[in-house]
CSV table of C-alpha atoms in Angstrom, one decimal:
chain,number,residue,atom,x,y,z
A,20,UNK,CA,0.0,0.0,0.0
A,21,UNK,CA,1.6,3.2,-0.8
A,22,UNK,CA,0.6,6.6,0.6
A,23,UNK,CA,1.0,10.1,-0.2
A,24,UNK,CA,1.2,13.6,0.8
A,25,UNK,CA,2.4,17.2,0.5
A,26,UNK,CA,3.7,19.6,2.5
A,27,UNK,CA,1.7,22.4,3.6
A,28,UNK,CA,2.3,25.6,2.1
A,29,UNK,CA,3.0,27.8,4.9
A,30,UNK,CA,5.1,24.8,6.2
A,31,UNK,CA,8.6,25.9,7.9
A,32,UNK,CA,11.6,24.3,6.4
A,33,UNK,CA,12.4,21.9,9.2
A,34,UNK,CA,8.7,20.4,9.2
A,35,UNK,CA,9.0,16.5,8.9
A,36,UNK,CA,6.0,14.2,8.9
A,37,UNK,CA,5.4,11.0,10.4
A,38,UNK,CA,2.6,8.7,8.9
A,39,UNK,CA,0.0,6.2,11.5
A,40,UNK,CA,-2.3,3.5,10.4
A,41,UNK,CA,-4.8,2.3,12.6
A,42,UNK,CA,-6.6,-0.6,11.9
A,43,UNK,CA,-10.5,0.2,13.3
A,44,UNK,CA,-10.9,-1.7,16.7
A,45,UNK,CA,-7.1,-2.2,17.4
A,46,UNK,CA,-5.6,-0.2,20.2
A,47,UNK,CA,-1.9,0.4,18.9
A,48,UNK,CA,-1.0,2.3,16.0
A,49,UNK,CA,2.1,1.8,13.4
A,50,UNK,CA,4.1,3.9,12.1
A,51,UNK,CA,5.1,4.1,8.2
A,52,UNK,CA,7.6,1.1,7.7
A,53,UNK,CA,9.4,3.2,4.6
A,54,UNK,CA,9.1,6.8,3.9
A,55,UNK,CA,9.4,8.3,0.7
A,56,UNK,CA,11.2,11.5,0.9
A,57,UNK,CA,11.5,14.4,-1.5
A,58,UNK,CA,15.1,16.3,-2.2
A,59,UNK,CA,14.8,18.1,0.9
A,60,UNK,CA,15.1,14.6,2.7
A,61,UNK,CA,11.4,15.6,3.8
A,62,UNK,CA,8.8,12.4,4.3
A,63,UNK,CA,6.0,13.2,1.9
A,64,UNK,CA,4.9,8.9,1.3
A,65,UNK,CA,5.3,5.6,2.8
A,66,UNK,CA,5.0,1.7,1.8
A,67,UNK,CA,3.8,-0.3,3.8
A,68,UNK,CA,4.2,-4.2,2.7
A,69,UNK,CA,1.8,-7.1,3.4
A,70,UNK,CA,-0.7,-5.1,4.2
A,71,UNK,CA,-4.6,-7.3,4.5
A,72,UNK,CA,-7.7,-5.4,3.6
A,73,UNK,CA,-10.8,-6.3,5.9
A,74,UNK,CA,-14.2,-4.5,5.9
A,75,UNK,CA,-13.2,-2.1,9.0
A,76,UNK,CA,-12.5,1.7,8.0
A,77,UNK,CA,-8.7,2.3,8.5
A,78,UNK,CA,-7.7,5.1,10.1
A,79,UNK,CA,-4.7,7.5,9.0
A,80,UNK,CA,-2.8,10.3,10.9
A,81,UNK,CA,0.0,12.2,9.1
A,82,UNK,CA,1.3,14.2,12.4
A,83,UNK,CA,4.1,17.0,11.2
A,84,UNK,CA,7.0,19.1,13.7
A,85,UNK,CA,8.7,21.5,13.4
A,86,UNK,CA,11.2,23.7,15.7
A,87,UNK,CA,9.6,26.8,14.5
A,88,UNK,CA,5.6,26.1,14.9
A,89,UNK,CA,2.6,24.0,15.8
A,90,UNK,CA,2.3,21.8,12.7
A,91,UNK,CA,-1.7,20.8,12.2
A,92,UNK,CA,-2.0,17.0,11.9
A,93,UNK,CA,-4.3,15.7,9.2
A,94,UNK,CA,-6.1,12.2,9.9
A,95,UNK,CA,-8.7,10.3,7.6
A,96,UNK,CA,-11.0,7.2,7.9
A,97,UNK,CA,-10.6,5.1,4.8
A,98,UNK,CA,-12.4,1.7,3.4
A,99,UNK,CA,-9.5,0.2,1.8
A,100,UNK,CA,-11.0,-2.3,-0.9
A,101,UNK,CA,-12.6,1.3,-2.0
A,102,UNK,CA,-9.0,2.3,-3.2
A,103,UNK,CA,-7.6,-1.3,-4.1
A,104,UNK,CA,-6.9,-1.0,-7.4
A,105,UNK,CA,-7.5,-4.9,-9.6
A,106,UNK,CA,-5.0,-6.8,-11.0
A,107,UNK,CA,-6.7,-8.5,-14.3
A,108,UNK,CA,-7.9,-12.0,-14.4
A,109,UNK,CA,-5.2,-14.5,-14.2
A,110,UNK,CA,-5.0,-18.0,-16.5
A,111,UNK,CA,-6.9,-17.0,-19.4
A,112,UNK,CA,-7.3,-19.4,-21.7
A,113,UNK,CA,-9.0,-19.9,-25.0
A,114,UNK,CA,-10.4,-23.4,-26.4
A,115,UNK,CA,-12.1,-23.1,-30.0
A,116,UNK,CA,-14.0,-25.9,-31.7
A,117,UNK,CA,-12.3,-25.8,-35.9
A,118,UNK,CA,-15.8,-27.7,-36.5
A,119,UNK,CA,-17.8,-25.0,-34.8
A,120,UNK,CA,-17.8,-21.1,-34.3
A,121,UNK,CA,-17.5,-21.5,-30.6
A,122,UNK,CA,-14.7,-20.7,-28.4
A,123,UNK,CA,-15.1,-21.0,-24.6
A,124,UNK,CA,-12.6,-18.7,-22.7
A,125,UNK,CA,-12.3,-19.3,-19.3
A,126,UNK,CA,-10.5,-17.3,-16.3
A,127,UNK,CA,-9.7,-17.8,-13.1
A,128,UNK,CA,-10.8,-14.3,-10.9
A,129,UNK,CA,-8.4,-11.5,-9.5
A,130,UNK,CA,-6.5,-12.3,-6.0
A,131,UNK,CA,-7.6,-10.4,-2.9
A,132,UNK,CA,-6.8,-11.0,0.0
A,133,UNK,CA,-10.6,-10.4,1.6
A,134,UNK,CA,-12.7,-12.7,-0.6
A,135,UNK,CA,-12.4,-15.5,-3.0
A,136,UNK,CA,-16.1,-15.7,-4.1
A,137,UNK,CA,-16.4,-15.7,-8.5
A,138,UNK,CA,-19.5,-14.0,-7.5
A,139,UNK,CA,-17.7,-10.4,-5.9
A,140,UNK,CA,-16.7,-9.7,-9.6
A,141,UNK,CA,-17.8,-8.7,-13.2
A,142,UNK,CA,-15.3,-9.1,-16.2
A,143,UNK,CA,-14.9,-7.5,-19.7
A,144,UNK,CA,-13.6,-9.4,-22.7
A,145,UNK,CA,-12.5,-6.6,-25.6
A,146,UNK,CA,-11.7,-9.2,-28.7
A,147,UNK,CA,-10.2,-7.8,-31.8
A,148,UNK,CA,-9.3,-9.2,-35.2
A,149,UNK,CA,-5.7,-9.9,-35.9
A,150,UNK,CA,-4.0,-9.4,-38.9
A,151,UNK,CA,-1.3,-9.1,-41.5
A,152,UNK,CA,-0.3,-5.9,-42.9
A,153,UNK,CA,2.7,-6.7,-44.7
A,154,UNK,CA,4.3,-9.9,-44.8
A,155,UNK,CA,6.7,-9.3,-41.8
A,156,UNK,CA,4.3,-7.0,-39.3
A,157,UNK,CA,1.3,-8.4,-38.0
A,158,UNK,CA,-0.8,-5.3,-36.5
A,159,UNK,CA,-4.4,-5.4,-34.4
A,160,UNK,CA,-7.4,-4.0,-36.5
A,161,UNK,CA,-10.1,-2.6,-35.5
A,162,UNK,CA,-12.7,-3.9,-37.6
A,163,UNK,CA,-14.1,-6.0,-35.0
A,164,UNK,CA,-14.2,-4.7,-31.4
A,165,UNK,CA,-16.5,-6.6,-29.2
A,166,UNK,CA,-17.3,-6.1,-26.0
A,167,UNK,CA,-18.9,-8.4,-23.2
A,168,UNK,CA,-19.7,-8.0,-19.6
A,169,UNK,CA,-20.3,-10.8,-17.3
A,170,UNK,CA,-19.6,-12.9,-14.2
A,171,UNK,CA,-18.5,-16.3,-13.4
A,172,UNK,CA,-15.0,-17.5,-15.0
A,173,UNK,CA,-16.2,-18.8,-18.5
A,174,UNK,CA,-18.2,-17.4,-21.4
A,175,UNK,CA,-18.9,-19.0,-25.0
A,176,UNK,CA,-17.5,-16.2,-27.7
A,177,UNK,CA,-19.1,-16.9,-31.2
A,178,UNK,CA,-16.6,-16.4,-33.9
A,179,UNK,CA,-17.7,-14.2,-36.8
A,180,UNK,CA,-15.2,-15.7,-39.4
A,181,UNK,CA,-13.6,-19.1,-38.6
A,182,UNK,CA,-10.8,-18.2,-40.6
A,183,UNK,CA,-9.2,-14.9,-38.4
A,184,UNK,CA,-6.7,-14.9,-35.9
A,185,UNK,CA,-8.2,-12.9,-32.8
A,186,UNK,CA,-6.9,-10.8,-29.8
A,187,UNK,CA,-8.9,-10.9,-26.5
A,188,UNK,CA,-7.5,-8.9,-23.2
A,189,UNK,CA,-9.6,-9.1,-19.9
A,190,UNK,CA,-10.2,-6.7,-16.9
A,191,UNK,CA,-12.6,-7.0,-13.7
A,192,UNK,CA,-14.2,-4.8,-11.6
A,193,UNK,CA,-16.4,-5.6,-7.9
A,194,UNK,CA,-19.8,-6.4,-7.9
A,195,UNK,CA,-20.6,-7.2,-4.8
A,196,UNK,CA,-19.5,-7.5,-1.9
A,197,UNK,CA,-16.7,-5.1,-0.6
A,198,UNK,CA,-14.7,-5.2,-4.0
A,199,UNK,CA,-14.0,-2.0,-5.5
A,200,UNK,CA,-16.3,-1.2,-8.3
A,201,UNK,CA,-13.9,0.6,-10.5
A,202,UNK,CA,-12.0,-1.2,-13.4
A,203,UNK,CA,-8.9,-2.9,-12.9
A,204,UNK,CA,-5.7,-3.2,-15.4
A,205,UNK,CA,-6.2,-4.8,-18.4
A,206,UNK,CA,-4.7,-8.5,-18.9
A,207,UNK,CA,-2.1,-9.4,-21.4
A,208,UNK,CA,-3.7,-10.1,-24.7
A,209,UNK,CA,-3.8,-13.3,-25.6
A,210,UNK,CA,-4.1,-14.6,-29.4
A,211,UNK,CA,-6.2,-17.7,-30.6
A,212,UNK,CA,-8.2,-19.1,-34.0
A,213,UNK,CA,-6.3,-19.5,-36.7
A,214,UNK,CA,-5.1,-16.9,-39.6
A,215,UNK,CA,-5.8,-17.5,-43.3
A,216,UNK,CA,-2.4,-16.4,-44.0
A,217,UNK,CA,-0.8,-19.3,-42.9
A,218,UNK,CA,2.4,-20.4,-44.3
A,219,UNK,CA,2.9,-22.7,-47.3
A,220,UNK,CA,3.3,-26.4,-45.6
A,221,UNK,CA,1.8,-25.5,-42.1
A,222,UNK,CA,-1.2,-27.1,-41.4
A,223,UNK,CA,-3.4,-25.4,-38.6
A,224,UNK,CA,-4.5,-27.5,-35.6
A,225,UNK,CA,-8.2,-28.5,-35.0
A,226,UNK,CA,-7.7,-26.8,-31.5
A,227,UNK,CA,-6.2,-24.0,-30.5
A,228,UNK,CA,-5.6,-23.1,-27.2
A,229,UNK,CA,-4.0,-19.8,-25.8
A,230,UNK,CA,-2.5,-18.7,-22.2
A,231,UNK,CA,-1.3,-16.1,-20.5
């Protein structure tokens, strides 16, 4: 978890701050275990490592001194899964049937460490056509650009055109329970179906499937 701040304006040239976290019905407080200081060897952020999000507010004290003057303190109440920010779904993978149109990708959800329930998320698949511009550079185009939104960890994606090479890349947001509802990083793009380019003696396989 990393934390920031700024100095105050007004704030004399000696002022260092000191960061406290307070986990809500815990009597002791810690201190920052690494500052981040600025070129003035000032404290203005702080890492803290291992850190577990539950579904008590944390509270936050930056305290500031100063030889000069009284240095006001600012402190802050904070739901931490509100500010978690997603990593993307891990183990993507992508199974397509050469007989069919279908192609079942499947996903295993984003690690937290307060919940491990498919049901706290929703996902977005953004699949794109692949293909060759020249006969060296193979480039994304936009011609297709499909977007889902679901939950669970698979879903069936139709292929318009057997014969393309598609792109899919994954993110996920919370939908329930204390999972923050914004939208996490995108996944690596993964690549699967087949391309009708393919090379002179290279047969395609009747299944494809892709990881990342």
């Amino acid at each position: 978890m990393n934390c920031t701040w700024q100095a105050g304006r007004d704030a004399p040239a000696d002022t260092q701050y000191f960061l406290y976290w307070q986990k809500s019905g815990e009597d002791n407080q810690m201190e920052c275990e690494l500052y981040i200081r600025d070129e003035n060897r000032r404290n203005t952020g702080c890492i803290f490592q291992n850190v577990s999000i539950g579904i008590e507010k944390a509270y936050f004290l930056v305290n500031g001194s100063s030889k000069d003057s009284l240095i006001q303190f600012y402190d802050e109440y904070i739901d931490l899964y509100k500010i978690e920010k997603l990593m993307p779904p891990s183990n993507i993978t992508v199974n397509c049937d050469e007989i069919k149109n279908d192609c079942i990708i499947q996903w295993q959800q984003p690690q937290i460490s307060h919940s491990n329930k498919d049901m706290c998320f929703k996902y977005e698949i953004n699949i794109k056509y692949k293909v060759r511009m020249s006969s060296l550079t193979l480039n994304i185009n936009s011609y297709i650009c499909i977007y889902q939104y679901m939950r669970g960890n698979s879903n069936t994606f139709v292929r318009p055109n057997i014969r393309k090479k598609y792109v899919l890349k994954m993110r996920a947001a919370g939908s329930a329970c204390l999972v923050n509802p914004a939208w996490g990083e995108w996944s690596t793009p993964v690549e699967f179906g087949k391309s009708k380019f393919m090379p002179l003696g290279h047969s395609s396989p009747s299944n494809v499937l892709s990881t990342s």
